[in-house]
Coordinates of C-alpha atoms in Angstrom, one line a residue:
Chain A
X1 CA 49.9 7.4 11.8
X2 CA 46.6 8.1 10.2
X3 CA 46.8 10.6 7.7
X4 CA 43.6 10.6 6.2
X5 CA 41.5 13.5 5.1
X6 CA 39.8 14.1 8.2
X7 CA 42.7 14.0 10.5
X8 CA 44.5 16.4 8.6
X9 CA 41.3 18.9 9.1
X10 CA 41.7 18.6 12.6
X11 CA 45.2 18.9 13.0
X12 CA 45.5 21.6 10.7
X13 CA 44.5 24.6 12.8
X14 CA 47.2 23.7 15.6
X15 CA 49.9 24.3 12.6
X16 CA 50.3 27.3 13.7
X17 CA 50.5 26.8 17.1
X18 CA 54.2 24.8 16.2
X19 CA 55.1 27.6 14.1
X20 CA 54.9 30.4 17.3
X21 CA 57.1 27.9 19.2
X22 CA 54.4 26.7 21.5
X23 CA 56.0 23.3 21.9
X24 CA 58.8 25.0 23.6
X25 CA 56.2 26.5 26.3
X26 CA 56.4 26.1 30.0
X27 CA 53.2 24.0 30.2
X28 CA 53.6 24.1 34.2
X29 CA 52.9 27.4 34.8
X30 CA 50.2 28.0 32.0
X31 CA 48.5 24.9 34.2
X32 CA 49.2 26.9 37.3
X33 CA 47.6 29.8 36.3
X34 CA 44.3 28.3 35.3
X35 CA 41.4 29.9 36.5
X36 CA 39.8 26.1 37.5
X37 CA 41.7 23.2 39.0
X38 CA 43.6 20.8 36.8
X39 CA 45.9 17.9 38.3
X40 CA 47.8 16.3 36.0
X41 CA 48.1 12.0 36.7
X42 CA 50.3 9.2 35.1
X43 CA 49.2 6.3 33.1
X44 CA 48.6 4.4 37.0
X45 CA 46.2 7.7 38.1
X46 CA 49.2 8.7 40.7
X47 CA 49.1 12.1 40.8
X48 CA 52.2 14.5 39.1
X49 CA 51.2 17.9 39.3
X50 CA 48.1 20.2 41.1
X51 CA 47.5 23.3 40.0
X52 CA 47.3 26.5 42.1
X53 CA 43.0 26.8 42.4
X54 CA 43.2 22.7 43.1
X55 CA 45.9 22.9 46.0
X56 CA 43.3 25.4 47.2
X57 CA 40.5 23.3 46.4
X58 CA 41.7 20.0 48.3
X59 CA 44.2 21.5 50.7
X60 CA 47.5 19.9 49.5
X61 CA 50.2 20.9 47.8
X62 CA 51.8 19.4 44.7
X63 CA 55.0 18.4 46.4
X64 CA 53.3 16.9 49.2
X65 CA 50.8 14.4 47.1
X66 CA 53.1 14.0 44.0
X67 CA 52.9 9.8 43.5
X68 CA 50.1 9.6 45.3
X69 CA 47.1 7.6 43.8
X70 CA 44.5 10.6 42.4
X71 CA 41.7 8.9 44.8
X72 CA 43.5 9.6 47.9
X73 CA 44.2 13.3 46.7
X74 CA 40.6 14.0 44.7
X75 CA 38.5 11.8 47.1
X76 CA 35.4 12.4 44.8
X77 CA 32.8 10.6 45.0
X78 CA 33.0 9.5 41.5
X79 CA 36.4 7.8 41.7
X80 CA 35.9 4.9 43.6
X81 CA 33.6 2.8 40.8
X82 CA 32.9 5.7 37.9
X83 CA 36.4 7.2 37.5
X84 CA 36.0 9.0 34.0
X85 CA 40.0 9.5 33.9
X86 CA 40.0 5.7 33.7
X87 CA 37.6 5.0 31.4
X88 CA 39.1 8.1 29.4
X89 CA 42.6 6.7 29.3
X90 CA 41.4 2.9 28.8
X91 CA 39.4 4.1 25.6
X92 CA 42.9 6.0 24.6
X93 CA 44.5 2.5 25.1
X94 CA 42.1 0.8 23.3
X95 CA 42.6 3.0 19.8
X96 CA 46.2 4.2 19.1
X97 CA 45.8 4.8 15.4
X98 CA 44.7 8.2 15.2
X99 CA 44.7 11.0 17.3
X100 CA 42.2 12.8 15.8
X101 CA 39.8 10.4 17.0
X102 CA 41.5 10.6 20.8
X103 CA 39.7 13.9 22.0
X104 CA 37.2 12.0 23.8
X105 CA 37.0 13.4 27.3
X106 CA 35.1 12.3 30.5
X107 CA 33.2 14.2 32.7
X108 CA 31.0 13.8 36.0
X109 CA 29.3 15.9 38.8
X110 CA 29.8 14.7 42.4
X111 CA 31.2 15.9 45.1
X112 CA 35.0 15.9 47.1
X113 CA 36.0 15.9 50.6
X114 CA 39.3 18.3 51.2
X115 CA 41.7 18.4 53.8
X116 CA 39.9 20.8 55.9
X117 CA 36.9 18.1 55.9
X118 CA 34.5 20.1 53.9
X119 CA 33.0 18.3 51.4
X120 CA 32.9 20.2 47.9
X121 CA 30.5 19.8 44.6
X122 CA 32.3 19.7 41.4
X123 CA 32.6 18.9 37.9
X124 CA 35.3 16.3 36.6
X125 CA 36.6 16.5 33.2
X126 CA 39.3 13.7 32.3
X127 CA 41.2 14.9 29.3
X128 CA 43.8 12.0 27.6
X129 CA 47.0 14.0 27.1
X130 CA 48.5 11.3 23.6
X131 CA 52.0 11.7 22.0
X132 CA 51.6 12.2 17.8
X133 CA 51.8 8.8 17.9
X134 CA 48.3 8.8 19.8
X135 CA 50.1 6.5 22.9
X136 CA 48.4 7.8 26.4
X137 CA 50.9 10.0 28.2
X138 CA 49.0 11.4 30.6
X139 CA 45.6 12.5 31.7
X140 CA 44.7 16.0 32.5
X141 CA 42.1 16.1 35.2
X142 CA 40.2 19.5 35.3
X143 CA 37.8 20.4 38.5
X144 CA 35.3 22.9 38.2
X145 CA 34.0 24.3 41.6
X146 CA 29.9 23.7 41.1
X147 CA 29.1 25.1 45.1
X148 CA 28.2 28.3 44.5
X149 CA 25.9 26.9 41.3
X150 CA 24.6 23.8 43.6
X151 CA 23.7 26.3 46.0
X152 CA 22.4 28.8 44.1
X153 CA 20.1 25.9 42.4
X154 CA 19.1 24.6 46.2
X155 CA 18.0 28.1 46.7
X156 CA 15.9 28.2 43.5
X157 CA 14.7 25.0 44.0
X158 CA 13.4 25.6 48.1
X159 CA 11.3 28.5 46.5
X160 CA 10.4 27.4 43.0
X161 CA 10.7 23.9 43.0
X162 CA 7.8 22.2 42.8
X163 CA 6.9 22.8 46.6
X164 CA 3.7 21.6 47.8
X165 CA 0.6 20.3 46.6
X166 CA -2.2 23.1 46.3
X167 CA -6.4 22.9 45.7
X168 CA -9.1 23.8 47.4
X169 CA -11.6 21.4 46.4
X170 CA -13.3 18.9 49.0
X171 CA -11.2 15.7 47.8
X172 CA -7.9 17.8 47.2
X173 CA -8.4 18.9 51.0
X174 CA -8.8 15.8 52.4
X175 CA -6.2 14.5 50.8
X176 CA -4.4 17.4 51.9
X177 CA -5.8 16.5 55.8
X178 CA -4.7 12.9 56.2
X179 CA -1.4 13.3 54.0
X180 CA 0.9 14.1 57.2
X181 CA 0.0 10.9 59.0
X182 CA 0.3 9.0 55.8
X183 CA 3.8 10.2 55.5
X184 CA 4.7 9.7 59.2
X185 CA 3.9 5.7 58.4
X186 CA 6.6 3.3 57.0
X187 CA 3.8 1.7 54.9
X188 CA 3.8 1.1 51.4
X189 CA 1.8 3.7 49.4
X190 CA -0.5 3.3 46.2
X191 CA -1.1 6.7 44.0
X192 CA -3.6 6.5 41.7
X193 CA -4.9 9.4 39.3
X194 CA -5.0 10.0 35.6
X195 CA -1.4 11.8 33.9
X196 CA -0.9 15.0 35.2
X197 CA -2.4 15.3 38.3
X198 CA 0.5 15.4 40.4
X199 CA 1.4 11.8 41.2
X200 CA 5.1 12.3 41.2
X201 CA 4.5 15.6 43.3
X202 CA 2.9 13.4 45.7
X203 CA 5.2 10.8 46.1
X204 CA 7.5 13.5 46.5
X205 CA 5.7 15.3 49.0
X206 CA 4.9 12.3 50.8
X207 CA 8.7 11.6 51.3
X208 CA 9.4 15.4 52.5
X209 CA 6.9 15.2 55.3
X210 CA 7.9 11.7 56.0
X211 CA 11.1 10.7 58.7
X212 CA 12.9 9.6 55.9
X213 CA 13.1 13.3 54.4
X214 CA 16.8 13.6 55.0
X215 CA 17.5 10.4 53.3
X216 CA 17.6 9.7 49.6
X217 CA 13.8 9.8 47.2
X218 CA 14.8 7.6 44.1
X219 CA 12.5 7.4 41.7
X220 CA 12.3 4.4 38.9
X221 CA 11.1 4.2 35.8
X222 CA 10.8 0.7 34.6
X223 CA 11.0 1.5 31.0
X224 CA 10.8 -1.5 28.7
X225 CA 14.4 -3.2 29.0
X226 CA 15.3 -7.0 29.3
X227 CA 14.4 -8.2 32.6
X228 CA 18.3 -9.1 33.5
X229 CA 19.1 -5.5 32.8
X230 CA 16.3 -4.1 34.8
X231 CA 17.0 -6.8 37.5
X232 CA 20.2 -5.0 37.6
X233 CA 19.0 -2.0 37.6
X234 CA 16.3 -2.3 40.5
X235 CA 18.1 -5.0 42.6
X236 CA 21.8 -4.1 42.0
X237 CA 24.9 -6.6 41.1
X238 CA 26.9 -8.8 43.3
X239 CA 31.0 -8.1 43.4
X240 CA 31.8 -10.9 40.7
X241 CA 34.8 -13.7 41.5
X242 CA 36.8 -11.4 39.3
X243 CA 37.3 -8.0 41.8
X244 CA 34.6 -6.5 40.0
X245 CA 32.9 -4.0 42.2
X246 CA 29.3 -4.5 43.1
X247 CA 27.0 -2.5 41.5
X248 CA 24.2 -0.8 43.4
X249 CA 20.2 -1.2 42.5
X250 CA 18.0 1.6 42.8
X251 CA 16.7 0.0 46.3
X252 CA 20.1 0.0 47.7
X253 CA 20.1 3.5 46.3
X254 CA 17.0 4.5 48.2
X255 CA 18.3 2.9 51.1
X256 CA 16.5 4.2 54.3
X257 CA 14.8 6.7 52.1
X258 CA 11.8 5.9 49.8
X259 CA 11.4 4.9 46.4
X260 CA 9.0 5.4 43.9
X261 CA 7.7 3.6 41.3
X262 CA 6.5 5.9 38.8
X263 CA 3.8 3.5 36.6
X264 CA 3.5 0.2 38.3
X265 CA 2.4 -1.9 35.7
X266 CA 5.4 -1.0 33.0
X267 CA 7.5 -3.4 35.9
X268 CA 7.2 -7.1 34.3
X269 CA 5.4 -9.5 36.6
X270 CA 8.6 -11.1 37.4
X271 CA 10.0 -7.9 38.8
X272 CA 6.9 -7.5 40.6
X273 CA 7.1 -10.7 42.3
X274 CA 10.5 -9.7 43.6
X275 CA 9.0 -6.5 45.0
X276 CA 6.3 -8.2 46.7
X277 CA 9.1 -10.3 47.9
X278 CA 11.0 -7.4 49.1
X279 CA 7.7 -5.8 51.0
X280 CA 7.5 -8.3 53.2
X281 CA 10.6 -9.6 53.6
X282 CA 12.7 -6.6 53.8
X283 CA 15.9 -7.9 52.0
X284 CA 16.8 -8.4 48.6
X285 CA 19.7 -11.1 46.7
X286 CA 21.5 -8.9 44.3
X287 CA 21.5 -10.6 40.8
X288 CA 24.5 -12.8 40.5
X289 CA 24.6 -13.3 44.8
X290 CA 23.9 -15.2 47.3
X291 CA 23.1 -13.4 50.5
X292 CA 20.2 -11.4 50.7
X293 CA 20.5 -7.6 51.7
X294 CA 18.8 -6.1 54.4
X295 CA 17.2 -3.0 53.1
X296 CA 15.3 -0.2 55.2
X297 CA 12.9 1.1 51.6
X298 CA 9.9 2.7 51.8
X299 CA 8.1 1.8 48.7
X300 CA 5.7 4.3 46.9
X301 CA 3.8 3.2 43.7
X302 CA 1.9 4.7 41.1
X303 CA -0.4 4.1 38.2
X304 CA -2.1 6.2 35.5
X305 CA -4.8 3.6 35.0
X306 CA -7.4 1.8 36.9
X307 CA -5.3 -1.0 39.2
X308 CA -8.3 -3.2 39.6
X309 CA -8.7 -3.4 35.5
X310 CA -4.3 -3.7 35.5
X311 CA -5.1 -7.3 38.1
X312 CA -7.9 -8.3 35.6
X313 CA -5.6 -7.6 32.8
X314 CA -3.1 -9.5 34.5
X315 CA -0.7 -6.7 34.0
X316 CA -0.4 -6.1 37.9
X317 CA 0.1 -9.4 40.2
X318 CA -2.9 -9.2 42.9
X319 CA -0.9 -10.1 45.6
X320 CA 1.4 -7.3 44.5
X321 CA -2.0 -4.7 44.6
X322 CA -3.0 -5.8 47.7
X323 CA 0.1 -5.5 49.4
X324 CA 0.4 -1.7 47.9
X325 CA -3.5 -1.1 48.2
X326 CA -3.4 -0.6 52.3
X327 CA -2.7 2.6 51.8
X328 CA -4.4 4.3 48.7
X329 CA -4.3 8.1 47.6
X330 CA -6.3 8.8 44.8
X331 CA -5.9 12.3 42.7
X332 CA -8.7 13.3 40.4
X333 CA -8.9 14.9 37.5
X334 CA -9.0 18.8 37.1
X335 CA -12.5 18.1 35.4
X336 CA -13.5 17.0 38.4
X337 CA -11.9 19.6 40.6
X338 CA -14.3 22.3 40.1
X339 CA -13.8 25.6 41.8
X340 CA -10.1 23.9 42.1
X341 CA -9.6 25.5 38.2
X342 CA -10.2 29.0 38.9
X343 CA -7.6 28.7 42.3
X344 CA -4.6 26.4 40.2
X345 CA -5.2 29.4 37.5
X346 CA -4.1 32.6 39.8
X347 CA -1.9 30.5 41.7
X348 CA 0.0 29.3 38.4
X349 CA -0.3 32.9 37.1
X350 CA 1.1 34.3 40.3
X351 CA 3.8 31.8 40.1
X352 CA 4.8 32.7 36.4
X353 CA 4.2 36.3 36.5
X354 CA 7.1 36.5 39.3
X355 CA 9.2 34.1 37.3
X356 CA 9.1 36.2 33.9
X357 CA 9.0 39.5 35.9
X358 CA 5.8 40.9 34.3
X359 CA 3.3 42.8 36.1
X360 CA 0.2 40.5 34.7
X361 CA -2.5 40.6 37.9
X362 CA -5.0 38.8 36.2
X363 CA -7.1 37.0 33.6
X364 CA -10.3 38.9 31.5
X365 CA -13.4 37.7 32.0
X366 CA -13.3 36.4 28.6
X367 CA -10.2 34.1 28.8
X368 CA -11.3 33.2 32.1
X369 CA -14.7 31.9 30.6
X370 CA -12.5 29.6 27.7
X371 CA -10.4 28.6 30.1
X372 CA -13.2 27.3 33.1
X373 CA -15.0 25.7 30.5
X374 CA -12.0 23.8 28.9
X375 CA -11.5 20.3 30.6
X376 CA -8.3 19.5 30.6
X377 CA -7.3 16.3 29.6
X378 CA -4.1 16.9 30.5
X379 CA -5.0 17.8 34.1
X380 CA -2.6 20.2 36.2
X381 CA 0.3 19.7 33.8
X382 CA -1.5 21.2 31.1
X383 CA -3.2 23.8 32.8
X384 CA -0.1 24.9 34.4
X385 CA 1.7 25.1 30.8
X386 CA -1.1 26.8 29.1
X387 CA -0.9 29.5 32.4
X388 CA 2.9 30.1 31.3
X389 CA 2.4 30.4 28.0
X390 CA 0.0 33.0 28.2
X391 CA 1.9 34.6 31.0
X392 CA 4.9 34.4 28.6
X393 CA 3.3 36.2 25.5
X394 CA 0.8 38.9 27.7
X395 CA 2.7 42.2 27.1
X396 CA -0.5 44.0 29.6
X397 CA -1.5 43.4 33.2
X398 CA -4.7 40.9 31.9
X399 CA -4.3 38.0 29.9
X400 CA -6.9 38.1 27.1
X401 CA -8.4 35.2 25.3
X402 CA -5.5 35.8 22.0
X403 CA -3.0 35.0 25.2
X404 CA -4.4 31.4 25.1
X405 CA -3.6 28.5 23.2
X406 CA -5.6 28.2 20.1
X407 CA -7.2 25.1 21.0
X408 CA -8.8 26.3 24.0
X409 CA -9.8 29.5 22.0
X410 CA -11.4 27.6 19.0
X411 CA -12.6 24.1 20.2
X412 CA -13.8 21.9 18.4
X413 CA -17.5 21.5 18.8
X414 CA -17.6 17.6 18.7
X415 CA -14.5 16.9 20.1
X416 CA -15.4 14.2 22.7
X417 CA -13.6 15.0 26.3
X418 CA -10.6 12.6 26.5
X419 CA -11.3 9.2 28.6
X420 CA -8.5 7.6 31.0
X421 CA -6.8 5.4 29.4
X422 CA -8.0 1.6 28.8
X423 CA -6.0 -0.7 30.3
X424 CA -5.1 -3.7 27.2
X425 CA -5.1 -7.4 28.7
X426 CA -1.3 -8.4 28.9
X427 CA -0.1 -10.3 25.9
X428 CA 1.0 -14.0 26.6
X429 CA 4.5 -14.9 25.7
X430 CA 4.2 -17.2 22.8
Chain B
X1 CA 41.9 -3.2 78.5
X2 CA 41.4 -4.9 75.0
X3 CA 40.2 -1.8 72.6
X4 CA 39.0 -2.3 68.8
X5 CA 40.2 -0.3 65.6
X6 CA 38.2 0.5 62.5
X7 CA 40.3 0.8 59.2
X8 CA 37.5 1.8 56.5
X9 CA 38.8 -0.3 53.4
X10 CA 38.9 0.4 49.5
X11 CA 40.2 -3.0 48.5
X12 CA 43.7 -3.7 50.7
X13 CA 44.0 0.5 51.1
X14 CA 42.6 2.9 53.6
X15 CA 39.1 3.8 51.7
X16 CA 39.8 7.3 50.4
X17 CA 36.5 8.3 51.7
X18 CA 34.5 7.3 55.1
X19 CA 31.2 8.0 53.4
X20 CA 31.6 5.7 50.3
X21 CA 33.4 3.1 52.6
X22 CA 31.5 -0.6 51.8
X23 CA 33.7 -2.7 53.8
X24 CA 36.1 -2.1 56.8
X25 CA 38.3 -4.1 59.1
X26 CA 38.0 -4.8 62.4
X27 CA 40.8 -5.4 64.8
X28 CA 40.5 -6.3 68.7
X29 CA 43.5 -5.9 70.7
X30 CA 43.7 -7.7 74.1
X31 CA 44.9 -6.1 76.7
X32 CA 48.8 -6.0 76.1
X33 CA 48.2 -4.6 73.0
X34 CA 48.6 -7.6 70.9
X35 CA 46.1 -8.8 67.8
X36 CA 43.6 -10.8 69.1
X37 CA 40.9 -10.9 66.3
X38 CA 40.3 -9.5 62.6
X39 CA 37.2 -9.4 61.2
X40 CA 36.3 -8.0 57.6
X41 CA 33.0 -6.3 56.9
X42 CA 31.2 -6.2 53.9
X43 CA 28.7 -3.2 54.3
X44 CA 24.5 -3.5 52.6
X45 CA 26.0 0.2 50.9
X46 CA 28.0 2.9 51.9
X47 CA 26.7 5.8 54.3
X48 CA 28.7 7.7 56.9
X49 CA 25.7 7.9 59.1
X50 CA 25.1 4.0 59.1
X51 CA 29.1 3.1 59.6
X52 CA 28.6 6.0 62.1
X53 CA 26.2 3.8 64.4
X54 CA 28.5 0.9 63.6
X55 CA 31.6 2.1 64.9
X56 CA 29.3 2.8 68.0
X57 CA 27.5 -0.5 68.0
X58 CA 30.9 -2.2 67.9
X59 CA 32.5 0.3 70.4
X60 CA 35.4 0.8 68.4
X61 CA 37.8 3.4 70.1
X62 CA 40.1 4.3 67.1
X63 CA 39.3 5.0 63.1
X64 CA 41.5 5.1 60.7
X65 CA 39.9 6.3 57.5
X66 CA 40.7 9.1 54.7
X67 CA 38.6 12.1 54.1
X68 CA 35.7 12.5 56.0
X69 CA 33.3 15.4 56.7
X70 CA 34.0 18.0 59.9
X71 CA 30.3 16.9 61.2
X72 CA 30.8 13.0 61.6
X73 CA 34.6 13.9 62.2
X74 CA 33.5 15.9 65.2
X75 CA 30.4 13.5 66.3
X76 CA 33.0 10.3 66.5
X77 CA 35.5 12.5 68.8
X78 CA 32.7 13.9 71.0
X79 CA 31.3 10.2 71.7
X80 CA 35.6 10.0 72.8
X81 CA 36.9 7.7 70.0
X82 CA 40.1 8.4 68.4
X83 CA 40.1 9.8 64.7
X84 CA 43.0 9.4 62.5
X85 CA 41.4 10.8 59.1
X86 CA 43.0 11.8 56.0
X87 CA 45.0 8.6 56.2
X88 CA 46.2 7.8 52.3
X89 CA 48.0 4.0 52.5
X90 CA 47.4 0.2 52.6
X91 CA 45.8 -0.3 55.2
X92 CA 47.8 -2.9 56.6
X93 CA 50.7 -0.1 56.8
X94 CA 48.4 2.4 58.7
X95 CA 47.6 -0.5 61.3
X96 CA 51.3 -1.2 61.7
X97 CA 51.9 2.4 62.3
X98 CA 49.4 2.9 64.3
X99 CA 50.1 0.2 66.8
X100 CA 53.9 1.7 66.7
X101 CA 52.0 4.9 67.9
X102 CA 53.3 6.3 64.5
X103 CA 50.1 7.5 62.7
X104 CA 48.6 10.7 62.5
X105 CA 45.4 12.4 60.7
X106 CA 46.2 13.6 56.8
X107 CA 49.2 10.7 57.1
X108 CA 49.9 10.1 53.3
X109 CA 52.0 6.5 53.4
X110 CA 51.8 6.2 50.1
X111 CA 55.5 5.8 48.8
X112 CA 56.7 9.4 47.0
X113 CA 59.6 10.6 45.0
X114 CA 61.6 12.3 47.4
X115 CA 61.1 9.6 49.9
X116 CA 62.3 7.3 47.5
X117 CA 65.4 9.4 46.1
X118 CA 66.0 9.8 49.9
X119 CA 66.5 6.3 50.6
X120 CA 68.5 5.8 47.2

């Protein structure tokens, strides 16, 4: 056993604990009287004991499931291919020296189905129970009940989410006018407008007024990775030879449902060539397979920069543009939003104002002058931060110009207004 | 009458749940009741909707799955199939007992201590 210096700090504390006689304690009924749900399961995940909140919880009684595999009892939706019991207990298998280092535990958020058919949202936490010799006795599952958080966070989320798109401006309304048949379409979608000017908002709007609202919206970020791993990733994994179990991509995810590309051109051009593949074919071989998929995706994409300049760049493939460009939303800049400003401003500060229960009803004509003539390079994103920062620090019913930011109180005189960004040719692989 | 019966699978046991189901078994009976074919489904991904319109495509007339939500529960019975939910076994043993007219919903097959100190 490891008795080094460390070990001994952490074991120290439970000293005591021995001393009262608390090895001698009837562990099933301090389990029983839990105020969440624990089961307790064998080396083999059959399950030994339930608790009194989790025989509530799934509808079965201890005696009645005792031996039986925890899947069949739990049925979450994490134990099928992301069990963190068994990667808790495998990790205990793997290091029996110390037990000090064996307090890893697991957890995941997904849901279960009960006996009474009602499905349930929870937390999983997979505690390794280890002898002093740190061997894996058993595994302690606790079960949080998340549905009265899940549904107090749908709640929040229907009337503070991000809800819909809002201007007033000639271009915002017409893109406001034609976005309801765009969404009632199945084609793929282009969005195009500098950072922060709703993009993501879009897509996601898009998707809500779309038939495919009740399905899944995935979004993808393809963040510099190797291309196998992002192949992975987008395009899932076959079951290997060896009973491993296939992996889903993101477009299996988003099956039925849409998916959105966040920044087109971060996707390497041989990912790109896949999705172009997958436009018009409408399947997809997962990487390491042979048949191709059949997948129902609608695909939205976006970009931050100019797409045209991304094709001469050679950062986005042309076929891929034109394919994406049939259908083309573009969102422009608050600079260019005129009376938009003065609108997103009281609607922001209305917004805020509720949220941080003030009774702020407006701006002073002085703020109100820094902030119409400020141009936001940061577009909406940084106009709607600036609005809840002042509404955070205005103690009075006006925000005042001392509410603002101090670089839209003291800009600088030459400070040149910030350009989109320019789009670098793609560097050749040496 | 030949009839067909849907076991949802989770490699060679009932799947625990209908919803995350990705492959099921297929079984046509002809009309004395007897086997006639087996077929085994791999499914693109798993949605209780989708195997929903499957079971219908097929016109399956039993299911024998684990834990499944009240609305497709009660969408399968009122388009008349049989449901046999909540079924915890291999699969090949909840097929058995159902052609022996033995199964039943929230049927846990599995074997259990007392059932094994009974038979001891």
């Amino acid at each position: 056993m490891d008795n080094t210096l460390a070990t001994r700090a952490f074991l120290e504390p439970f000293a005591g604990l021995a001393a009262i006689g608390l090895d001698q304690a009837d562990l099933p009924r301090i389990l029983r009287e839990l105020p969440f749900g624990v089961a307790v399961v064998d080396r083999e995940r059959r399950t030994l004991f339930l608790n009194s909140v989790l025989e509530r919880l799934t509808g079965y009684t201890s005696a009645e499931v005792a031996g039986v595999p925890c899947r069949h009892v739990l049925r979450g939706s994490f134990c099928l291919h992301h069990c963190p019991g068994l990667a808790a207990s495998r990790a205990e298998a793997a290091k029996t020296a110390c037990p000090a280092q064996g307090r890893s535990a697991e957890s995941r958020e997904g849901t279960l189905i009960n006996r009474h058919r009602r499905k349930v949202f929870v937390r999983l936490t997979s505690v390794p129970v280890l002898d002093k010799a740190g061997a894996l006795l058993c595994t302690l599952d606790v079960i949080e009940d998340l549905s009265a958080l899940k549904e107090l966070e749908g709640r929040l989320t229907r009337t503070a989410g991000p809800g819909a798109i809002v201007g007033r401006s000639a271009p915002m309304e017409h893109l406001l006018r034609i976005l309801p048949a765009v969404a009632q379409s199945d084609a793929a979608v282009l969005l195009t407008g500098e950072s922060g000017t709703g993009k993501d908002l879009l897509a996601e709007a898009l998707h809500r007024a779309s038939p495919r609202a009740r399905e899944s919206f995935v979004r993808v970020n393809a963040t510099p990775m190797p291309e196998a791993l992002l192949d992975v990733e987008l395009f899932g994994q076959a079951g290997g030879s060896e009973g491993a179990a296939p992996r889903p991509g993101k477009f299996q995810l988003a099956q039925n449902g849409t998916l959105y590309l966040s920044e087109i051109a971060d996707m390497p051009l041989a990912q790109q060539g896949r999705l172009l593949r997958l436009l018009d074919e409408k399947a997809v071989v997962p990487a390491g397979g042979e048949r191709p998929m059949r997948l129902n995706v609608r695909v939205v994409a976006a970009t931050g920069r100019d797409p045209e300049a991304l094709v001469a760049a050679g950062l986005l493939r042309q076929d891929l543009f034109h394919r994406l460009n049939a259908v083309r939303l573009h969102l422009p800049p608050v600079r260019e939003r005129g009376e938009d400003v003065q609108f997103l401003l009281t609607h922001f500060l209305g917004l805020f104002a509720t949220k941080f229960r003030k009774q702020v009803l407006g701006f002073s004509e002085e703020a109100l002058a820094l902030l119409s003539s400020y141009d936001y390079p940061g577009n909406v994103r940084e106009l709607r931060n600036m609005v809840e920062y002042a509404a955070m620090v205005c103690p009075g019913e006006y925000i005042l110009p001392e509410h603002l930011p101090p670089h839209v109180r003291f800009p600088k005189p030459d400070e040149p207004a910030q350009q989109p960004p320019r789009v670098k040719p793609a560097r050749k692989k040496a | 009458m030949s009839k067909k019966i849907l076991v949802t699978l989770y490699r060679n046991e009932v799947a625990p749940r209908f919803d995350l189901a990705s492959e099921v078994l297929l079984v046509s009976l002809d009309a004395e009741g007897r086997e006639a074919k087996r077929q085994e489904l791999v499914l693109a991904h798993s949605s209780a909707d989708d195997l929903c319109d499957l079971i219908l495509d097929r016109e399956v007339s039993v299911v024998i799955t684990g834990g499944m939500e009240e609305e497709h529960y009660h969408y399968l019975r009122w388009k008349r199939l049989t449901v046999l939910d909540g079924v915890a076994g291999l699969a090949e043993d909840a097929l058995t007992r159902h052609l022996a007219g033995e199964l039943e919903s929230g049927a846990i097959l599995f074997p259990r201590p007392e059932a094994e100190a009974d038979h001891a």
